[in-house]
PDB file of C-alpha atoms in Angstrom:
ATOM      1  CA  UNK A   1       3.678   8.579 -21.393  1.00 36.00           C
ATOM      2  CA  UNK A   2       7.455   9.209 -19.746  1.00 38.00           C
ATOM      3  CA  UNK A   3       7.722   6.188 -18.139  1.00 38.00           C
ATOM      4  CA  UNK A   4       8.715   2.608 -20.286  1.00 38.00           C
ATOM      5  CA  UNK A   5       5.204   0.886 -20.871  1.00 39.00           C
ATOM      6  CA  UNK A   6       4.257  -1.530 -17.883  1.00 42.00           C
ATOM      7  CA  UNK A   7       3.356  -5.301 -17.845  1.00 42.00           C
ATOM      8  CA  UNK A   8      -0.201  -5.644 -19.202  1.00 61.00           C
ATOM      9  CA  UNK A   9      -0.569  -2.735 -20.856  1.00 91.00           C
ATOM     10  CA  UNK A  10       0.548  -1.789 -25.216  1.00 97.00           C
ATOM     11  CA  UNK A  11       3.838  -2.058 -25.921  1.00 97.00           C
ATOM     12  CA  UNK A  12       4.810   0.940 -26.944  1.00 97.00           C
ATOM     13  CA  UNK A  13       6.743  -0.230 -30.370  1.00 97.00           C
ATOM     14  CA  UNK A  14       7.457   3.090 -31.190  1.00 95.00           C
ATOM     15  CA  UNK A  15      10.402   3.277 -28.280  1.00 95.00           C
ATOM     16  CA  UNK A  16      12.289   1.026 -30.152  1.00 92.00           C
ATOM     17  CA  UNK A  17      12.135   2.660 -33.346  1.00 93.00           C
ATOM     18  CA  UNK A  18      10.000   5.926 -34.151  1.00 94.00           C
ATOM     19  CA  UNK A  19      11.016   5.815 -38.020  1.00 93.00           C
ATOM     20  CA  UNK A  20       9.859   2.971 -38.090  1.00 96.00           C
ATOM     21  CA  UNK A  21       6.522   3.315 -40.044  1.00 97.00           C
ATOM     22  CA  UNK A  22       5.788   0.069 -40.434  1.00 98.00           C
ATOM     23  CA  UNK A  23       5.190  -3.068 -38.800  1.00 98.00           C
ATOM     24  CA  UNK A  24       3.337  -6.024 -37.814  1.00 98.00           C
ATOM     25  CA  UNK A  25       1.176  -6.716 -34.745  1.00 98.00           C
ATOM     26  CA  UNK A  26      -1.730  -9.120 -32.610  1.00 97.00           C
ATOM     27  CA  UNK A  27      -5.683  -8.052 -31.831  1.00 97.00           C
ATOM     28  CA  UNK A  28      -6.207  -8.691 -28.697  1.00 96.00           C
ATOM     29  CA  UNK A  29      -9.928  -6.885 -28.607  1.00 96.00           C
ATOM     30  CA  UNK A  30     -11.851  -4.922 -30.597  1.00 96.00           C
ATOM     31  CA  UNK A  31     -14.238  -2.229 -29.532  1.00 94.00           C
ATOM     32  CA  UNK A  32     -17.980   0.012 -30.348  1.00 91.00           C
ATOM     33  CA  UNK A  33     -18.229   3.127 -28.116  1.00 83.00           C
ATOM     34  CA  UNK A  34     -22.015   4.674 -27.294  1.00 82.00           C
ATOM     35  CA  UNK A  35     -22.118   6.978 -30.651  1.00 81.00           C
ATOM     36  CA  UNK A  36     -20.226   3.584 -32.548  1.00 81.00           C
ATOM     37  CA  UNK A  37     -17.102   4.532 -32.171  1.00 87.00           C
ATOM     38  CA  UNK A  38     -14.862   1.347 -33.007  1.00 95.00           C
ATOM     39  CA  UNK A  39     -11.800   1.104 -31.894  1.00 97.00           C
ATOM     40  CA  UNK A  40      -9.086  -1.917 -31.947  1.00 97.00           C
ATOM     41  CA  UNK A  41      -6.485  -2.795 -29.179  1.00 97.00           C
ATOM     42  CA  UNK A  42      -3.334  -4.294 -30.103  1.00 98.00           C
ATOM     43  CA  UNK A  43      -0.641  -6.049 -28.191  1.00 97.00           C
ATOM     44  CA  UNK A  44       1.822  -3.546 -29.516  1.00 98.00           C
ATOM     45  CA  UNK A  45       1.747  -0.331 -31.977  1.00 98.00           C
ATOM     46  CA  UNK A  46       3.305   1.610 -33.913  1.00 98.00           C
ATOM     47  CA  UNK A  47       0.609   4.543 -32.904  1.00 98.00           C
ATOM     48  CA  UNK A  48       1.369   7.228 -31.444  1.00 98.00           C
ATOM     49  CA  UNK A  49      -2.055   8.031 -29.510  1.00 98.00           C
ATOM     50  CA  UNK A  50      -2.387  11.562 -28.413  1.00 98.00           C
ATOM     51  CA  UNK A  51      -1.272  13.214 -25.281  1.00 96.00           C
ATOM     52  CA  UNK A  52       2.089  14.825 -24.159  1.00 94.00           C
ATOM     53  CA  UNK A  53       1.496  17.706 -26.301  1.00 96.00           C
ATOM     54  CA  UNK A  54       1.786  15.893 -29.390  1.00 98.00           C
ATOM     55  CA  UNK A  55      -1.488  14.590 -31.715  1.00 98.00           C
ATOM     56  CA  UNK A  56      -1.849  10.628 -32.303  1.00 98.00           C
ATOM     57  CA  UNK A  57      -0.614   9.104 -35.765  1.00 98.00           C
ATOM     58  CA  UNK A  58      -3.132   8.193 -38.065  1.00 98.00           C
ATOM     59  CA  UNK A  59      -3.016   5.613 -40.625  1.00 98.00           C
ATOM     60  CA  UNK A  60      -4.680   1.753 -42.153  1.00 98.00           C
ATOM     61  CA  UNK A  61      -4.428  -1.697 -40.097  1.00 98.00           C
ATOM     62  CA  UNK A  62      -5.045  -4.076 -41.982  1.00 97.00           C
ATOM     63  CA  UNK A  63      -5.209  -7.932 -42.300  1.00 97.00           C
ATOM     64  CA  UNK A  64      -7.031 -10.265 -44.199  1.00 92.00           C
ATOM     65  CA  UNK A  65      -8.658  -8.539 -46.532  1.00 91.00           C
ATOM     66  CA  UNK A  66     -10.227  -6.295 -43.993  1.00 94.00           C
ATOM     67  CA  UNK A  67      -8.514  -2.877 -43.681  1.00 96.00           C
ATOM     68  CA  UNK A  68      -9.294  -0.152 -40.541  1.00 96.00           C
ATOM     69  CA  UNK A  69      -8.536   3.334 -41.473  1.00 97.00           C
ATOM     70  CA  UNK A  70      -7.800   4.438 -37.935  1.00 98.00           C
ATOM     71  CA  UNK A  71      -7.796   8.727 -37.658  1.00 97.00           C
ATOM     72  CA  UNK A  72      -6.955   8.744 -33.938  1.00 98.00           C
ATOM     73  CA  UNK A  73      -5.739   7.107 -30.977  1.00 98.00           C
ATOM     74  CA  UNK A  74      -5.550   7.271 -26.991  1.00 97.00           C
ATOM     75  CA  UNK A  75      -3.999   5.798 -24.686  1.00 97.00           C
ATOM     76  CA  UNK A  76      -6.621   4.513 -21.036  1.00 95.00           C
ATOM     77  CA  UNK A  77      -4.281   2.899 -17.855  1.00 94.00           C
ATOM     78  CA  UNK A  78      -1.008   1.910 -20.392  1.00 94.00           C
ATOM     79  CA  UNK A  79      -3.702   0.765 -23.300  1.00 97.00           C
ATOM     80  CA  UNK A  80      -4.253   2.177 -26.860  1.00 97.00           C
ATOM     81  CA  UNK A  81      -6.982   2.379 -28.048  1.00 97.00           C
ATOM     82  CA  UNK A  82      -6.818   2.914 -32.456  1.00 98.00           C
ATOM     83  CA  UNK A  83     -10.058   4.315 -33.715  1.00 97.00           C
ATOM     84  CA  UNK A  84     -11.600   4.539 -36.791  1.00 96.00           C
ATOM     85  CA  UNK A  85     -13.321   2.723 -38.997  1.00 93.00           C
ATOM     86  CA  UNK A  86     -13.724  -0.697 -40.963  1.00 92.00           C
ATOM     87  CA  UNK A  87     -13.154   0.461 -45.082  1.00 88.00           C
ATOM     88  CA  UNK A  88     -14.925  -1.017 -47.706  1.00 76.00           C
ATOM     89  CA  UNK A  89     -12.603  -2.354 -50.275  1.00 55.00           C
ATOM     90  CA  UNK A  90     -15.083  -3.719 -52.968  1.00 58.00           C
ATOM     91  CA  UNK A  91     -16.930  -0.505 -52.796  1.00 61.00           C
ATOM     92  CA  UNK A  92     -19.601  -2.400 -53.665  1.00 64.00           C
ATOM     93  CA  UNK A  93     -21.617  -1.497 -50.567  1.00 66.00           C
ATOM     94  CA  UNK A  94     -21.182  -5.096 -48.770  1.00 72.00           C
ATOM     95  CA  UNK A  95     -20.394  -5.316 -45.444  1.00 75.00           C
ATOM     96  CA  UNK A  96     -16.391  -4.803 -45.184  1.00 76.00           C
ATOM     97  CA  UNK A  97     -14.015  -8.239 -43.555  1.00 87.00           C
ATOM     98  CA  UNK A  98     -13.513  -7.294 -40.080  1.00 91.00           C
ATOM     99  CA  UNK A  99     -10.233  -8.077 -37.661  1.00 96.00           C
ATOM    100  CA  UNK A 100     -10.564 -11.129 -35.267  1.00 95.00           C
ATOM    101  CA  UNK A 101      -9.402 -11.311 -31.738  1.00 96.00           C
ATOM    102  CA  UNK A 102      -5.849 -13.130 -32.449  1.00 96.00           C
ATOM    103  CA  UNK A 103      -5.762 -12.748 -36.072  1.00 97.00           C
ATOM    104  CA  UNK A 104      -1.681 -10.594 -36.705  1.00 98.00           C
ATOM    105  CA  UNK A 105      -2.145  -7.380 -38.284  1.00 98.00           C
ATOM    106  CA  UNK A 106       0.316  -4.562 -40.205  1.00 98.00           C
ATOM    107  CA  UNK A 107       0.489  -1.868 -39.325  1.00 98.00           C
ATOM    108  CA  UNK A 108       1.010   1.549 -41.535  1.00 98.00           C
ATOM    109  CA  UNK A 109       1.496   4.433 -40.341  1.00 98.00           C
ATOM    110  CA  UNK A 110       1.010   8.377 -41.931  1.00 98.00           C
ATOM    111  CA  UNK A 111       5.073   9.136 -42.894  1.00 98.00           C
ATOM    112  CA  UNK A 112       3.846  12.066 -43.772  1.00 98.00           C
ATOM    113  CA  UNK A 113       2.231  13.030 -40.296  1.00 98.00           C
ATOM    114  CA  UNK A 114       4.905  11.628 -37.911  1.00 98.00           C
ATOM    115  CA  UNK A 115       7.315  13.532 -39.639  1.00 98.00           C
ATOM    116  CA  UNK A 116       5.910  16.814 -38.979  1.00 98.00           C
ATOM    117  CA  UNK A 117       4.778  15.752 -35.189  1.00 98.00           C
ATOM    118  CA  UNK A 118       8.395  14.482 -34.679  1.00 98.00           C
ATOM    119  CA  UNK A 119      10.022  18.037 -36.593  1.00 98.00           C
ATOM    120  CA  UNK A 120       7.602  20.390 -34.706  1.00 98.00           C
ATOM    121  CA  UNK A 121       8.114  18.586 -30.932  1.00 98.00           C
ATOM    122  CA  UNK A 122      11.464  18.603 -31.595  1.00 98.00           C
ATOM    123  CA  UNK A 123      11.411  22.196 -32.209  1.00 98.00           C
ATOM    124  CA  UNK A 124      10.187  22.753 -28.988  1.00 97.00           C
ATOM    125  CA  UNK A 125      12.211  21.101 -26.902  1.00 96.00           C
ATOM    126  CA  UNK A 126      15.074  22.894 -28.906  1.00 97.00           C
ATOM    127  CA  UNK A 127      13.562  26.053 -27.648  1.00 97.00           C
ATOM    128  CA  UNK A 128      13.716  25.078 -23.934  1.00 95.00           C
ATOM    129  CA  UNK A 129      17.706  24.928 -24.739  1.00 94.00           C
ATOM    130  CA  UNK A 130      17.692  28.318 -27.079  1.00 96.00           C
ATOM    131  CA  UNK A 131      16.435  29.959 -23.865  1.00 96.00           C
ATOM    132  CA  UNK A 132      19.156  28.377 -21.323  1.00 93.00           C
ATOM    133  CA  UNK A 133      21.611  29.941 -23.964  1.00 94.00           C
ATOM    134  CA  UNK A 134      20.443  33.350 -24.075  1.00 95.00           C
ATOM    135  CA  UNK A 135      20.021  33.073 -19.904  1.00 93.00           C
ATOM    136  CA  UNK A 136      16.276  33.204 -19.783  1.00 93.00           C
ATOM    137  CA  UNK A 137      16.527  30.357 -17.395  1.00 87.00           C
ATOM    138  CA  UNK A 138      12.711  29.985 -16.979  1.00 94.00           C
ATOM    139  CA  UNK A 139      11.125  26.975 -15.737  1.00 91.00           C
ATOM    140  CA  UNK A 140       9.654  25.113 -18.587  1.00 91.00           C
ATOM    141  CA  UNK A 141       5.812  24.890 -19.022  1.00 92.00           C
ATOM    142  CA  UNK A 142       3.259  22.841 -21.423  1.00 94.00           C
ATOM    143  CA  UNK A 143       4.137  21.949 -24.679  1.00 96.00           C
ATOM    144  CA  UNK A 144       1.452  22.117 -27.872  1.00 98.00           C
ATOM    145  CA  UNK A 145       2.661  20.640 -30.479  1.00 98.00           C
ATOM    146  CA  UNK A 146       0.150  20.567 -33.201  1.00 98.00           C
ATOM    147  CA  UNK A 147       0.295  21.673 -36.543  1.00 97.00           C
ATOM    148  CA  UNK A 148      -2.667  24.647 -35.900  1.00 96.00           C
ATOM    149  CA  UNK A 149      -0.053  26.753 -33.600  1.00 96.00           C
ATOM    150  CA  UNK A 150       3.051  24.973 -32.081  1.00 98.00           C
ATOM    151  CA  UNK A 151       3.813  26.951 -29.014  1.00 98.00           C
ATOM    152  CA  UNK A 152       6.284  26.274 -26.172  1.00 98.00           C
ATOM    153  CA  UNK A 153       5.102  27.886 -22.237  1.00 97.00           C
ATOM    154  CA  UNK A 154       7.735  28.666 -19.393  1.00 97.00           C
ATOM    155  CA  UNK A 155       6.299  30.262 -15.829  1.00 96.00           C
ATOM    156  CA  UNK A 156       8.001  33.278 -15.508  1.00 96.00           C
ATOM    157  CA  UNK A 157       8.248  36.511 -17.850  1.00 95.00           C
ATOM    158  CA  UNK A 158      10.526  38.668 -19.875  1.00 95.00           C
ATOM    159  CA  UNK A 159      10.049  42.353 -19.723  1.00 94.00           C
ATOM    160  CA  UNK A 160       8.183  43.672 -22.224  1.00 94.00           C
ATOM    161  CA  UNK A 161      10.673  45.782 -23.918  1.00 95.00           C
ATOM    162  CA  UNK A 162      12.491  43.247 -24.454  1.00 96.00           C
ATOM    163  CA  UNK A 163       9.875  40.519 -25.981  1.00 96.00           C
ATOM    164  CA  UNK A 164      11.174  41.562 -29.721  1.00 96.00           C
ATOM    165  CA  UNK A 165      14.866  41.383 -28.607  1.00 97.00           C
ATOM    166  CA  UNK A 166      15.024  38.041 -27.247  1.00 97.00           C
ATOM    167  CA  UNK A 167      12.195  36.979 -30.155  1.00 97.00           C
ATOM    168  CA  UNK A 168      15.175  37.864 -33.233  1.00 98.00           C
ATOM    169  CA  UNK A 169      17.697  36.029 -31.175  1.00 98.00           C
ATOM    170  CA  UNK A 170      15.740  32.679 -30.762  1.00 98.00           C
ATOM    171  CA  UNK A 171      14.884  32.313 -33.796  1.00 98.00           C
ATOM    172  CA  UNK A 172      18.639  33.035 -34.539  1.00 98.00           C
ATOM    173  CA  UNK A 173      19.963  30.723 -32.474  1.00 97.00           C
ATOM    174  CA  UNK A 174      17.919  27.628 -32.646  1.00 98.00           C
ATOM    175  CA  UNK A 175      18.300  27.728 -36.808  1.00 98.00           C
ATOM    176  CA  UNK A 176      22.512  27.980 -35.678  1.00 98.00           C
ATOM    177  CA  UNK A 177      21.502  24.832 -33.520  1.00 97.00           C
ATOM    178  CA  UNK A 178      19.769  23.172 -36.881  1.00 98.00           C
ATOM    179  CA  UNK A 179      22.311  23.975 -39.361  1.00 98.00           C
ATOM    180  CA  UNK A 180      24.693  22.897 -37.144  1.00 97.00           C
ATOM    181  CA  UNK A 181      22.948  19.716 -36.269  1.00 97.00           C
ATOM    182  CA  UNK A 182      23.109  17.543 -33.479  1.00 97.00           C
ATOM    183  CA  UNK A 183      22.375  13.891 -32.984  1.00 97.00           C
ATOM    184  CA  UNK A 184      19.054  13.081 -30.949  1.00 97.00           C
ATOM    185  CA  UNK A 185      19.405  10.474 -28.265  1.00 96.00           C
ATOM    186  CA  UNK A 186      15.023   8.900 -26.672  1.00 95.00           C
ATOM    187  CA  UNK A 187      15.737   5.880 -25.389  1.00 95.00           C
ATOM    188  CA  UNK A 188      14.583   3.883 -22.000  1.00 95.00           C
ATOM    189  CA  UNK A 189      16.357   4.480 -18.689  1.00 96.00           C
ATOM    190  CA  UNK A 190      17.767   3.212 -15.173  1.00 96.00           C
ATOM    191  CA  UNK A 191      16.070   6.101 -12.530  1.00 96.00           C
ATOM    192  CA  UNK A 192      18.933   6.950 -12.369  1.00 96.00           C
ATOM    193  CA  UNK A 193      20.881   7.443 -15.066  1.00 97.00           C
ATOM    194  CA  UNK A 194      18.222   8.555 -16.260  1.00 96.00           C
ATOM    195  CA  UNK A 195      18.332  11.687 -13.689  1.00 96.00           C
ATOM    196  CA  UNK A 196      22.132  12.540 -14.441  1.00 96.00           C
ATOM    197  CA  UNK A 197      21.157  13.048 -18.703  1.00 95.00           C
ATOM    198  CA  UNK A 198      18.988  15.478 -17.488  1.00 94.00           C
ATOM    199  CA  UNK A 199      21.709  16.815 -14.938  1.00 91.00           C
ATOM    200  CA  UNK A 200      21.146  15.534 -12.084  1.00 93.00           C
ATOM    201  CA  UNK A 201      17.991  15.362 -11.093  1.00 92.00           C
ATOM    202  CA  UNK A 202      14.127  13.737 -12.051  1.00 93.00           C
ATOM    203  CA  UNK A 203      10.513  15.856 -12.254  1.00 90.00           C
ATOM    204  CA  UNK A 204       9.083  14.754  -8.749  1.00 90.00           C
ATOM    205  CA  UNK A 205       6.109  13.317 -10.895  1.00 91.00           C
ATOM    206  CA  UNK A 206       8.577  10.878 -12.582  1.00 94.00           C
ATOM    207  CA  UNK A 207       8.161   7.163  -9.780  1.00 94.00           C
ATOM    208  CA  UNK A 208      12.366   6.245  -8.906  1.00 94.00           C
ATOM    209  CA  UNK A 209      11.166   2.978  -9.322  1.00 95.00           C
ATOM    210  CA  UNK A 210      10.438   4.071 -12.767  1.00 95.00           C
ATOM    211  CA  UNK A 211      12.703   3.528 -16.606  1.00 95.00           C
ATOM    212  CA  UNK A 212      12.236   6.831 -17.518  1.00 96.00           C
ATOM    213  CA  UNK A 213      12.290   7.512 -21.307  1.00 97.00           C
ATOM    214  CA  UNK A 214      14.783  10.618 -21.843  1.00 96.00           C
ATOM    215  CA  UNK A 215      14.983  12.380 -25.099  1.00 96.00           C
ATOM    216  CA  UNK A 216      18.935  14.861 -24.725  1.00 96.00           C
ATOM    217  CA  UNK A 217      19.930  16.153 -27.942  1.00 96.00           C
ATOM    218  CA  UNK A 218      23.489  16.053 -28.604  1.00 94.00           C
ATOM    219  CA  UNK A 219      25.405  17.896 -25.928  1.00 93.00           C
ATOM    220  CA  UNK A 220      22.086  19.450 -23.858  1.00 93.00           C
ATOM    221  CA  UNK A 221      21.152  18.108 -20.386  1.00 93.00           C
ATOM    222  CA  UNK A 222      17.530  15.525 -21.377  1.00 94.00           C
ATOM    223  CA  UNK A 223      14.474  15.768 -19.867  1.00 94.00           C
ATOM    224  CA  UNK A 224      11.591  12.919 -19.447  1.00 95.00           C
ATOM    225  CA  UNK A 225      10.081  12.509 -23.376  1.00 96.00           C
ATOM    226  CA  UNK A 226       6.873  10.080 -24.465  1.00 95.00           C
ATOM    227  CA  UNK A 227       6.994  11.405 -27.841  1.00 97.00           C
ATOM    228  CA  UNK A 228       8.442  11.092 -31.194  1.00 98.00           C
ATOM    229  CA  UNK A 229      11.037  13.650 -32.364  1.00 98.00           C
ATOM    230  CA  UNK A 230      13.383  13.606 -35.583  1.00 98.00           C
ATOM    231  CA  UNK A 231      17.223  11.987 -35.531  1.00 97.00           C
ATOM    232  CA  UNK A 232      19.064  14.851 -36.186  1.00 98.00           C
ATOM    233  CA  UNK A 233      18.237  18.698 -34.783  1.00 98.00           C
ATOM    234  CA  UNK A 234      19.738  19.253 -38.451  1.00 98.00           C
ATOM    235  CA  UNK A 235      15.939  17.288 -39.060  1.00 98.00           C
ATOM    236  CA  UNK A 236      14.173  20.185 -37.848  1.00 98.00           C
ATOM    237  CA  UNK A 237      14.166  21.769 -40.946  1.00 97.00           C
ATOM    238  CA  UNK A 238      13.972  26.335 -40.475  1.00 98.00           C
ATOM    239  CA  UNK A 239      12.750  27.416 -37.760  1.00 98.00           C
ATOM    240  CA  UNK A 240      10.435  30.115 -37.200  1.00 98.00           C
ATOM    241  CA  UNK A 241       9.600  31.769 -33.799  1.00 98.00           C
ATOM    242  CA  UNK A 242       6.264  33.224 -34.441  1.00 98.00           C
ATOM    243  CA  UNK A 243       5.341  35.054 -31.284  1.00 97.00           C
ATOM    244  CA  UNK A 244       6.534  35.760 -27.843  1.00 97.00           C
ATOM    245  CA  UNK A 245       3.516  36.903 -25.717  1.00 96.00           C
ATOM    246  CA  UNK A 246       3.476  36.748 -21.755  1.00 96.00           C
ATOM    247  CA  UNK A 247       0.350  36.271 -19.818  1.00 96.00           C
ATOM    248  CA  UNK A 248      -0.863  35.730 -16.085  1.00 95.00           C
ATOM    249  CA  UNK A 249       3.366  34.763 -15.092  1.00 96.00           C
ATOM    250  CA  UNK A 250       3.451  32.950 -18.304  1.00 97.00           C
ATOM    251  CA  UNK A 251       5.788  33.331 -21.040  1.00 97.00           C
ATOM    252  CA  UNK A 252       4.084  31.882 -24.515  1.00 98.00           C
ATOM    253  CA  UNK A 253       6.766  31.331 -27.085  1.00 98.00           C
ATOM    254  CA  UNK A 254       4.812  30.507 -30.535  1.00 98.00           C
ATOM    255  CA  UNK A 255       6.290  28.795 -33.568  1.00 98.00           C
ATOM    256  CA  UNK A 256       6.631  27.167 -36.476  1.00 98.00           C
ATOM    257  CA  UNK A 257       8.693  25.075 -38.682  1.00 98.00           C
ATOM    258  CA  UNK A 258       8.949  24.647 -42.530  1.00 95.00           C
ATOM    259  CA  UNK A 259      11.554  22.971 -44.838  1.00 89.00           C
TER     260      UNK A 259
END
């Protein structure tokens, strides 16, 4: 998800405008998997598929009376599958109208869910900067930006006798940065330019012939990311570090956000 969508894949319209909660697209295909699960594939989407530590958007795909309620979205080989069900809009038990290939549709995502997911994702990235500011130069690892227990992991350890102090310092540092605010840059760049924005180098998993998507908070070094983010660091709201745990050489920082 860190690189721009390749030819033939679903165009990720939220790459162009993360603030868009409505858009239009064209139906490419309809699928029914084993067990009856339905999926719609579009030429473009503002629905963020689950991945990169961020949950999927939910919402509605509609056209000419047909209403497809999206409860999940997943990307497979660059194609985004919108999973859900057709709604019986009339409520009278009749077979509801369905979408057709080639049909133009309107997309609408759950704005409240998107906002929370973006704030949680940005908060996780902000903690990376705070760790560096506090001299905790641990290598960032996995991020889990789901509402049910967001956390970020780092390779390396914080001594046990410093955990409580670092927890307090991290939270204070994060909220100081949030109170100051800083514009968040998220865009696709040529490889060399992306590397410069990320401090001079990119992770080895990113191909040198790709155009990576980079997120950058203010003057801090950026990093590759395919998720959604706030427009300004101030939009994260209040951040609370709920715990720091060290296990098997990995430091896990858990957190939450509130308005």
